[in-house]
Amino acid sequence: MIVSAAKCFAEKGYEGCSISDISKAAKISQGSIYVHFTNKEELFLYIIIEDHMSATKKLQNALVTAPSFDALLATLLECIRDVSYPIDHRLWTEILAQATRNPAVRSAFLASDKIMREAFINLFKKAIELGQVDPQEDLETVSIWVYSMVDGLIARTAYDPNIDLDTQMPIFEKLIRRALGANKI
């Protein structure tokens, strides 16, 4: 059901996708969806929160298993290449668009985004402690700036079929390393 909903939202957009569309795609009754979610918005919010929690777990895992700037960068690159189950690049772009129009989506997105960026900041602090990057004055601003680049590359991948991530990723990595002072250490 979640995968079918994500695919429907990605293909038709939030406004164009209905519970009926999702139930048909999932080959289940509409009632089966309503057992788990009270409406389409609740289902959409669930997908957003699950995506952010998945990304947060990746960052937290990197902090526990291999805390370093390289682990941080590898996690960011993975999030660009493979947004997170069940979201794809098109749905991520739709989520960003809905966050500008729908207060409930905006609130859920910002709340889970904050948790995800806190995990990023914790890993970044560890990289600073290890002397792998220059200390930054405001890690909150750094996290917003880095995630803006991530969101932008995900969005461009969604609408431009000519984007080759294998070409883009080394440039992204080089820019992040330069901006965060990783080459100077």
mmCIF file of N, CA, C and O in Angstrom, residues 89-90 93 152-165 168:
data_model
loop_
_atom_site.group_PDB
_atom_site.id
_atom_site.type_symbol
_atom_site.label_atom_id
_atom_site.label_comp_id
_atom_site.label_asym_id
_atom_site.label_seq_id
_atom_site.Cartn_x
_atom_site.Cartn_y
_atom_site.Cartn_z
ATOM 1 N N HIS A 89 12.923 10.371 -6.660
ATOM 2 C CA HIS A 89 13.253 11.776 -6.884
ATOM 3 C C HIS A 89 12.023 12.622 -7.227
ATOM 4 O O HIS A 89 11.908 13.761 -6.771
ATOM 5 N N ARG A 90 11.091 12.055 -7.989
ATOM 6 C CA ARG A 90 9.887 12.815 -8.350
ATOM 7 C C ARG A 90 9.024 13.080 -7.131
ATOM 8 O O ARG A 90 8.494 14.184 -6.963
ATOM 9 N N THR A 93 10.422 15.822 -4.890
ATOM 10 C CA THR A 93 10.117 17.141 -5.431
ATOM 11 C C THR A 93 8.666 17.522 -5.130
ATOM 12 O O THR A 93 8.374 18.671 -4.776
ATOM 13 N N GLY A 152 18.280 20.340 -3.974
ATOM 14 C CA GLY A 152 18.374 20.856 -5.338
ATOM 15 C C GLY A 152 18.812 19.802 -6.338
ATOM 16 O O GLY A 152 18.258 19.703 -7.437
ATOM 17 N N LEU A 153 19.781 18.999 -5.965
ATOM 18 C CA LEU A 153 20.251 17.955 -6.877
ATOM 19 C C LEU A 153 19.198 16.858 -7.044
ATOM 20 O O LEU A 153 18.991 16.349 -8.150
ATOM 21 N N ILE A 154 18.493 16.538 -5.966
ATOM 22 C CA ILE A 154 17.399 15.564 -6.071
ATOM 23 C C ILE A 154 16.315 16.097 -7.004
ATOM 24 O O ILE A 154 15.827 15.383 -7.884
ATOM 25 N N ALA A 155 15.945 17.361 -6.835
ATOM 26 C CA ALA A 155 14.906 17.954 -7.686
ATOM 27 C C ALA A 155 15.338 17.985 -9.151
ATOM 28 O O ALA A 155 14.568 17.634 -10.038
ATOM 29 N N ARG A 156 16.563 18.379 -9.399
ATOM 30 C CA ARG A 156 17.043 18.439 -10.789
ATOM 31 C C ARG A 156 17.027 17.047 -11.410
ATOM 32 O O ARG A 156 16.662 16.879 -12.572
ATOM 33 N N THR A 157 17.383 16.039 -10.630
ATOM 34 C CA THR A 157 17.359 14.667 -11.126
ATOM 35 C C THR A 157 15.934 14.244 -11.486
ATOM 36 O O THR A 157 15.725 13.491 -12.433
ATOM 37 N N ALA A 158 14.959 14.764 -10.732
ATOM 38 C CA ALA A 158 13.561 14.402 -10.970
ATOM 39 C C ALA A 158 13.045 14.934 -12.294
ATOM 40 O O ALA A 158 12.280 14.263 -12.983
ATOM 41 N N TYR A 159 13.451 16.136 -12.661
ATOM 42 C CA TYR A 159 12.857 16.735 -13.861
ATOM 43 C C TYR A 159 13.767 16.755 -15.080
ATOM 44 O O TYR A 159 13.305 17.031 -16.189
ATOM 45 N N ASP A 160 15.044 16.458 -14.908
ATOM 46 C CA ASP A 160 15.967 16.489 -16.043
ATOM 47 C C ASP A 160 16.510 15.086 -16.310
ATOM 48 O O ASP A 160 17.401 14.615 -15.613
ATOM 49 N N PRO A 161 15.974 14.422 -17.338
ATOM 50 C CA PRO A 161 16.412 13.047 -17.614
ATOM 51 C C PRO A 161 17.864 12.960 -18.095
ATOM 52 O O PRO A 161 18.439 11.885 -18.138
ATOM 53 N N ASN A 162 18.463 14.105 -18.412
ATOM 54 C CA ASN A 162 19.844 14.106 -18.886
ATOM 55 C C ASN A 162 20.869 14.216 -17.762
ATOM 56 O O ASN A 162 22.061 14.172 -18.025
ATOM 57 N N ILE A 163 20.396 14.372 -16.532
ATOM 58 C CA ILE A 163 21.329 14.445 -15.404
ATOM 59 C C ILE A 163 21.930 13.067 -15.177
ATOM 60 O O ILE A 163 21.215 12.082 -15.019
ATOM 61 N N ASP A 164 23.237 13.024 -15.166
ATOM 62 C CA ASP A 164 23.971 11.789 -14.910
ATOM 63 C C ASP A 164 24.611 11.908 -13.529
ATOM 64 O O ASP A 164 25.569 12.671 -13.346
ATOM 65 N N LEU A 165 24.055 11.189 -12.563
ATOM 66 C CA LEU A 165 24.571 11.282 -11.200
ATOM 67 C C LEU A 165 26.026 10.843 -11.092
ATOM 68 O O LEU A 165 26.767 11.349 -10.249
ATOM 69 N N GLN A 168 27.751 13.993 -11.784
ATOM 70 C CA GLN A 168 27.466 15.050 -10.810
ATOM 71 C C GLN A 168 28.059 14.788 -9.429
ATOM 72 O O GLN A 168 28.468 15.724 -8.742
#
